[in-house]
Short mmCIF file of C-alpha atoms in Angstrom, two decimals:
data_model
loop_
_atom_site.label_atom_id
_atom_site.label_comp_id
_atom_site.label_asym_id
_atom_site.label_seq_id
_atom_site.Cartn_x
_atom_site.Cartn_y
_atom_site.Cartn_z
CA UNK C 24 -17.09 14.52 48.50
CA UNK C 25 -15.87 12.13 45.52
CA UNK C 26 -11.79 12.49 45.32
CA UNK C 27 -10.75 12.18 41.72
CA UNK C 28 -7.36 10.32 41.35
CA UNK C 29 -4.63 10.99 38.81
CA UNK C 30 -5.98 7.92 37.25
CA UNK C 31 -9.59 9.08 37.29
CA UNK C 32 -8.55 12.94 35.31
CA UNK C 33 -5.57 10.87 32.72
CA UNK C 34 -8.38 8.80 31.58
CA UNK C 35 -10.83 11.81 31.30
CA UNK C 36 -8.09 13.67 29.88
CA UNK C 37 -7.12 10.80 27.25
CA UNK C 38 -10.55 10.24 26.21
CA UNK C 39 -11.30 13.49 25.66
CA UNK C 40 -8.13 13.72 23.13
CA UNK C 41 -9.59 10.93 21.41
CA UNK C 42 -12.64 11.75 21.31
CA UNK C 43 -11.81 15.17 19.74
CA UNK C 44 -9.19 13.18 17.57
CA UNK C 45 -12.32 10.81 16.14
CA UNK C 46 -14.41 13.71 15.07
CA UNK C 47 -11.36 15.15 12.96
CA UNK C 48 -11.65 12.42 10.03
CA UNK C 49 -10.71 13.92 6.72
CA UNK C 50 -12.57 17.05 8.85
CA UNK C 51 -9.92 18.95 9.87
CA UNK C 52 -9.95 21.63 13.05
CA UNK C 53 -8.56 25.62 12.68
CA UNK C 54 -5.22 24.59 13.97
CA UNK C 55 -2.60 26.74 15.61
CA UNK C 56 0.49 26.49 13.27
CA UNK C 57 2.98 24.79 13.62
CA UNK C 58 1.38 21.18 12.92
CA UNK C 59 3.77 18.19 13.86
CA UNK C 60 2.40 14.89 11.38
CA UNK C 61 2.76 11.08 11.91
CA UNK C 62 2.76 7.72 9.76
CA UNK C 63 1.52 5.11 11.34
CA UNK C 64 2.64 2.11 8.31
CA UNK C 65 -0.37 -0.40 9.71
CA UNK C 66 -0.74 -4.09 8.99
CA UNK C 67 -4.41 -3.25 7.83
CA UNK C 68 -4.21 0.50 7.50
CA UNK C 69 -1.93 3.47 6.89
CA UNK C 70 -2.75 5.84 9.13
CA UNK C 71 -1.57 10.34 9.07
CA UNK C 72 -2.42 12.08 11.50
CA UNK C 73 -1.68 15.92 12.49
CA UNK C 74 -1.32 17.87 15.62
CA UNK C 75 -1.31 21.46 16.51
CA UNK C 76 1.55 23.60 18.38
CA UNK C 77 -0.37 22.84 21.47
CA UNK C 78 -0.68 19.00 20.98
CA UNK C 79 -3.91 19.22 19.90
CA UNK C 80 -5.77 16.64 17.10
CA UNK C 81 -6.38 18.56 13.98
CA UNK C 82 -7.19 15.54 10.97
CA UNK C 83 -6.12 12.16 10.51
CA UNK C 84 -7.01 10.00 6.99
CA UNK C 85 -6.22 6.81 6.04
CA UNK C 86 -5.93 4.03 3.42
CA UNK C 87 -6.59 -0.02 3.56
CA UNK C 88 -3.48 -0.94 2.28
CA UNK C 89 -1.32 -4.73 3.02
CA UNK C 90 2.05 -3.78 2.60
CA UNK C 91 3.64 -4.46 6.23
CA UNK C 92 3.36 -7.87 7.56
CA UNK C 93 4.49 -8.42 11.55
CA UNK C 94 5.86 -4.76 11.22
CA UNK C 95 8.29 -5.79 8.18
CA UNK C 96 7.38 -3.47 5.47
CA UNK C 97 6.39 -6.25 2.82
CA UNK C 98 5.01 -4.35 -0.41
CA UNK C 99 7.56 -1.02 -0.61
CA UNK C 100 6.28 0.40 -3.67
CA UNK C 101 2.72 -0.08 -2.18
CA UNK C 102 3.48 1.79 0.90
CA UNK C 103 5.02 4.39 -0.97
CA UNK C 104 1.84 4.71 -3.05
CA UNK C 105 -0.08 4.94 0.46
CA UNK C 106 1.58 7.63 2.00
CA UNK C 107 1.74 9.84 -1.21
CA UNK C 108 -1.54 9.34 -1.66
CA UNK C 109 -2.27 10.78 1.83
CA UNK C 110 0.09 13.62 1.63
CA UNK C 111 -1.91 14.56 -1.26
CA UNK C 112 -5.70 14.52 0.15
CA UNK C 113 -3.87 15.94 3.44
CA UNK C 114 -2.39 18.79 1.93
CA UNK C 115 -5.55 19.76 -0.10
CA UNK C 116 -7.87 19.07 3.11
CA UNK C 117 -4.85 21.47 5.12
CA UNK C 118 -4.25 23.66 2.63
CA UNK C 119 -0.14 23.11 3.13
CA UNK C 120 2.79 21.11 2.35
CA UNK C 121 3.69 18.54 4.52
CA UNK C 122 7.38 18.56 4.65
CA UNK C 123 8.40 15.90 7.63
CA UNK C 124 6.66 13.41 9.77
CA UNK C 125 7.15 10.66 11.87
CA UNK C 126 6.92 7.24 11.76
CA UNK C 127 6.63 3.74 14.45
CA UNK C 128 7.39 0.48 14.57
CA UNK C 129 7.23 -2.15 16.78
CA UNK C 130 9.28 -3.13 19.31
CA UNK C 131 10.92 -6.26 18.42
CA UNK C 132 11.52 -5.56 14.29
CA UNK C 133 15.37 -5.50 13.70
CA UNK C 134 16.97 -1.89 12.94
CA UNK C 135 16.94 -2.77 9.32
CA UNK C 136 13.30 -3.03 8.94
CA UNK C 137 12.90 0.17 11.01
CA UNK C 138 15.21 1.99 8.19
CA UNK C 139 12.65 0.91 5.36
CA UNK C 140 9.91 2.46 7.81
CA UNK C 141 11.64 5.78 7.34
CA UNK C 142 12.33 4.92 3.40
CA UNK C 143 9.19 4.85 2.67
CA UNK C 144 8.29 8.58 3.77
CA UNK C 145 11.21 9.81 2.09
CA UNK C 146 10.36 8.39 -1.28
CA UNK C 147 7.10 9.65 -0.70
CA UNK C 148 8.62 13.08 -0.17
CA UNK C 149 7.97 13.53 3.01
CA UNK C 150 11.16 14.20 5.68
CA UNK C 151 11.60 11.42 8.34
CA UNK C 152 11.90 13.56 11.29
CA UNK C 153 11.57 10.47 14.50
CA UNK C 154 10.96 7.16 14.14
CA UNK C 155 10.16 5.93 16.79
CA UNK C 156 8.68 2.24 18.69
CA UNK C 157 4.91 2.10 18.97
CA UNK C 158 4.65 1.46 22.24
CA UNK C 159 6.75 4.86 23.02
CA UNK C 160 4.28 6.66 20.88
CA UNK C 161 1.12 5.31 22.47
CA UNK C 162 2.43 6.43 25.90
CA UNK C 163 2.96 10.00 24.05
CA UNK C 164 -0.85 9.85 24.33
CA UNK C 165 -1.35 8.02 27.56
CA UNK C 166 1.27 9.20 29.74
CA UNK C 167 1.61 6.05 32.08
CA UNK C 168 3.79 6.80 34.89
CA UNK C 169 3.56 3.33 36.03
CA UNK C 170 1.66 0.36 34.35
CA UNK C 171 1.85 -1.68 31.04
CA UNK C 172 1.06 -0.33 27.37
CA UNK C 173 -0.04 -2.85 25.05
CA UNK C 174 -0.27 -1.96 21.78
CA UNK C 175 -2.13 -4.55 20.07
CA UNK C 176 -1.65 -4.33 16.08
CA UNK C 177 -2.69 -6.16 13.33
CA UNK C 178 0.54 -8.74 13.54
CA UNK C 179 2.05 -8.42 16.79
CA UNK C 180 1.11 -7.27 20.67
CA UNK C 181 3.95 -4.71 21.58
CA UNK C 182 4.48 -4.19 25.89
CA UNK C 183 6.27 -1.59 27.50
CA UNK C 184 5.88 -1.84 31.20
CA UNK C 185 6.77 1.78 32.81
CA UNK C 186 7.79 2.24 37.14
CA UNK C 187 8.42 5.57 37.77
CA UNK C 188 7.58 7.41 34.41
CA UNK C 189 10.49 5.37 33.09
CA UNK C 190 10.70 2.43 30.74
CA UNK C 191 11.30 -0.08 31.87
CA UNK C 192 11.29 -3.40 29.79
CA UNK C 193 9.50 -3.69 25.69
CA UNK C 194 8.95 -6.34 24.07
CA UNK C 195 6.65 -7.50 20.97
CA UNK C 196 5.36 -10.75 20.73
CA UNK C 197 3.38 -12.35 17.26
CA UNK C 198 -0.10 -12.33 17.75
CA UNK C 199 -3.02 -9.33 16.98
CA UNK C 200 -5.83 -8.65 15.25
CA UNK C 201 -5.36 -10.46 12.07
CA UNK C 202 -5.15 -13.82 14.20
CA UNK C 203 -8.56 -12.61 15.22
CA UNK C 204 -9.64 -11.94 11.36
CA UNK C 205 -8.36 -15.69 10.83
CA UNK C 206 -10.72 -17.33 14.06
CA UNK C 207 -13.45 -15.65 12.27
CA UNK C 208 -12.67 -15.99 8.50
CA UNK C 209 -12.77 -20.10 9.48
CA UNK C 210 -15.57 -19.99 11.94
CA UNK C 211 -17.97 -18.24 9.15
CA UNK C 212 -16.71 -19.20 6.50
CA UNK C 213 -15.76 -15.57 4.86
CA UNK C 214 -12.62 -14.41 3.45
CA UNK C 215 -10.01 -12.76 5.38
CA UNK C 216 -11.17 -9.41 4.60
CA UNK C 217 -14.63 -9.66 5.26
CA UNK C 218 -14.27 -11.17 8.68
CA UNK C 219 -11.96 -7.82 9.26
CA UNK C 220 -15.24 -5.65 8.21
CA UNK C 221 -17.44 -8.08 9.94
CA UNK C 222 -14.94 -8.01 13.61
CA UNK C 223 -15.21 -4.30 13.59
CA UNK C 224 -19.38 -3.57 12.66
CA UNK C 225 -20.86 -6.87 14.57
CA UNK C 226 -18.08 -7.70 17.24
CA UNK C 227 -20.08 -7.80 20.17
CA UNK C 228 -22.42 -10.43 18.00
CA UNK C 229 -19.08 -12.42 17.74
CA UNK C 230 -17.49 -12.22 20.91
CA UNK C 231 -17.71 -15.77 22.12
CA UNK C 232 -16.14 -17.11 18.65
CA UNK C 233 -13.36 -14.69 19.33
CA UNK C 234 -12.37 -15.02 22.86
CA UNK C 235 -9.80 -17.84 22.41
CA UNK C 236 -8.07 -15.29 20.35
CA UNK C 237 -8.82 -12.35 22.86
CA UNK C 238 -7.19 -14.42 25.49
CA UNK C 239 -4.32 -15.43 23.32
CA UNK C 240 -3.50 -11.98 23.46
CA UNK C 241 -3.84 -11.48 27.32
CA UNK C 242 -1.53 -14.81 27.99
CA UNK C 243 1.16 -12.73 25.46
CA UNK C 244 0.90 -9.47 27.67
CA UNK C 245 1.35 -11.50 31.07
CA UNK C 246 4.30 -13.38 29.40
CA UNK C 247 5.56 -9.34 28.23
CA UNK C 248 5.08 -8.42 31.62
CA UNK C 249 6.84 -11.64 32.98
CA UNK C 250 3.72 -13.04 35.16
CA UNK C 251 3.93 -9.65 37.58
CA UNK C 252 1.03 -7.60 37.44
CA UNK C 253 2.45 -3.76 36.47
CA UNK C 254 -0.53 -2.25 38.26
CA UNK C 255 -2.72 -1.34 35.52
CA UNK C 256 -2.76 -2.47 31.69
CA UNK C 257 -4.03 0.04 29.05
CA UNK C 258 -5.03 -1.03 25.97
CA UNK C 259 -3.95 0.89 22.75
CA UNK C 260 -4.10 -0.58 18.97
CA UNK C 261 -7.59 -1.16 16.82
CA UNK C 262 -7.67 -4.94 17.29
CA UNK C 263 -9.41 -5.23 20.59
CA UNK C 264 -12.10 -2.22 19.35
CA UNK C 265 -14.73 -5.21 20.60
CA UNK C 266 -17.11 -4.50 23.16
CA UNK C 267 -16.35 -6.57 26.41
CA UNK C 268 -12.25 -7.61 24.73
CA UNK C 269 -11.31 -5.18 27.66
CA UNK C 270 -12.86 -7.36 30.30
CA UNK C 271 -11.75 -10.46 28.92
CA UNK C 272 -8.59 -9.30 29.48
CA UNK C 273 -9.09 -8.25 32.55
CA UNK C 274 -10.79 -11.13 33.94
CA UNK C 275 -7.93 -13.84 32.25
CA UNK C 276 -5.12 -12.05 33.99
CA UNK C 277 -6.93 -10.84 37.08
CA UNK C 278 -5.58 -7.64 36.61
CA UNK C 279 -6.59 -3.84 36.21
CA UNK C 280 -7.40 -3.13 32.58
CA UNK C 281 -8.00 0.63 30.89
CA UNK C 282 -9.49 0.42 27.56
CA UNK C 283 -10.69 3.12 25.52
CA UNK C 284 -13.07 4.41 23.06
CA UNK C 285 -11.19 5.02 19.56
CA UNK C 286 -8.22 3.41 21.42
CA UNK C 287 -7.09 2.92 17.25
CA UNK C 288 -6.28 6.49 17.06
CA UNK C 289 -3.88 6.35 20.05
CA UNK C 290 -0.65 5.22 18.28
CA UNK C 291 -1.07 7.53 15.33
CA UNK C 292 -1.56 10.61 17.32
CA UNK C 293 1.47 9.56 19.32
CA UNK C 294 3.68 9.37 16.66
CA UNK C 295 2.68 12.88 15.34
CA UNK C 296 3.71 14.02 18.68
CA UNK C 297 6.98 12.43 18.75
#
């Protein structure tokens, strides 16, 4: 008989959140009250998301929106505009007031730039209950005992390796998915945006043109992880949502790699649940 590790049922179990998580866009579930929210404030995106008193996903919405840059909120008023804009659809798809949330940011932005994180729910009325690092709120989600968590954003690849369900070094280095926008924008020709649209609906079409920049990435998570393999590397963050990005990985650092479907949805979630 086939033994199933703990590996074998966390994936099962993770994929199954997400997949449940994906199928709650601006659709949301009959929830049992109370529901903990999170802000994720996105280089690309702003992200809400809502959970249920049994850690459950319940909805999630979000916005295209530029205002944070390499986790430094950039464009305050914008951001503001972004997450009072989702309270509002939220509440009317929830049929309540959302009071408090949380919110993320990466590992490495100074505790300055973390405040305006939190300034930005509150002058969107909403309470900042946690804020929290991404990588911390990924693993809300994943619950690596020991291993790596990469959360690869938009501006920056955030590490946190874990031994022992402890954590044990973080660390965010520049480099994500809008160096992979610009290796595309140049290569055909398009505007920044486009190539953004074009990564996500053709990626596998454009996987040799963005390799380079897929293994950029991988040579920043073995310098995170100080050239020692942590045992397994799982993959959270929308910039590597390209068919085969999890094998390049792998194969460049010769490592164990865990990707997963809607892997974009795993930071989000985990910041509700922080």
């Amino acid at each position: 008989m086939l033994m199933r590790t703990e590996t074998d049922t966390g994936l099962a179990r993770v994929q199954r959140f997400l997949d449940g998580a994906a199928a709650r866009l601006r659709k949301p579930s009959t929830p049992q009250v109370p529901l903990r929210f999170g802000v994720d404030l996105g280089t690309a995106t702003v992200v809400i998301a809502a959970v249920d008193a049994q850690g459950e996903p319940v909805y999630w919405d979000f916005i295209s929106a530029q205002v944070v840059r390499d986790g430094v909120v950039v464009d305050f008023h914008g951001a503001v505009q972004a997450v009072r804009q989702l309270k509002a659809s939220s509440e009317a798809a929830l049929g309540m007031e959302i009071e408090a949330a949380a919110t993320a940011h990466p590992p490495a932005v100074p505790v300055s730039d973390c405040r305006a994180c939190a300034f930005v729910l509150q002058q969107a009325g909403i309470d900042c209950r946690s804020l929290v690092d991404e990588v911390t709120a990924a693993n809300a989600i994943l619950q690596v005992k020991d291993g790596a968590v990469v959360d690869v954003g938009g501006g920056s690849t955030g590490v946190g390796v874990f031994r022992g369900g402890e954590l044990a070094t973080l660390s965010d280095f520049a480099g994500g998915g809008h160096h992979l926008d610009l290796i595309l924008a140049g290569a055909l020709k398009l505007p920044v945006e486009a190539a953004e649209v074009h990564k996500r609906e053709h990626g596998a079409e454009v996987m040799q043109l963005l390799r380079p920049g897929i293994e950029r990435v991988a040579e920043s998570v073995r310098r995170q992880c100080a050239g020692r393999d942590p045992g397994t590397v799982y993959l959270a963050g929308g910039a590597l949502q390209i068919p085969g990005a999890d094998a390049v990985i792998a194969r460049y650092l010769g490592w164990k790699v865990q990707g997963y479907a809607h892997a974009e949805l795993i930071t989000p979630f985990g910041i509700a649940l922080s």
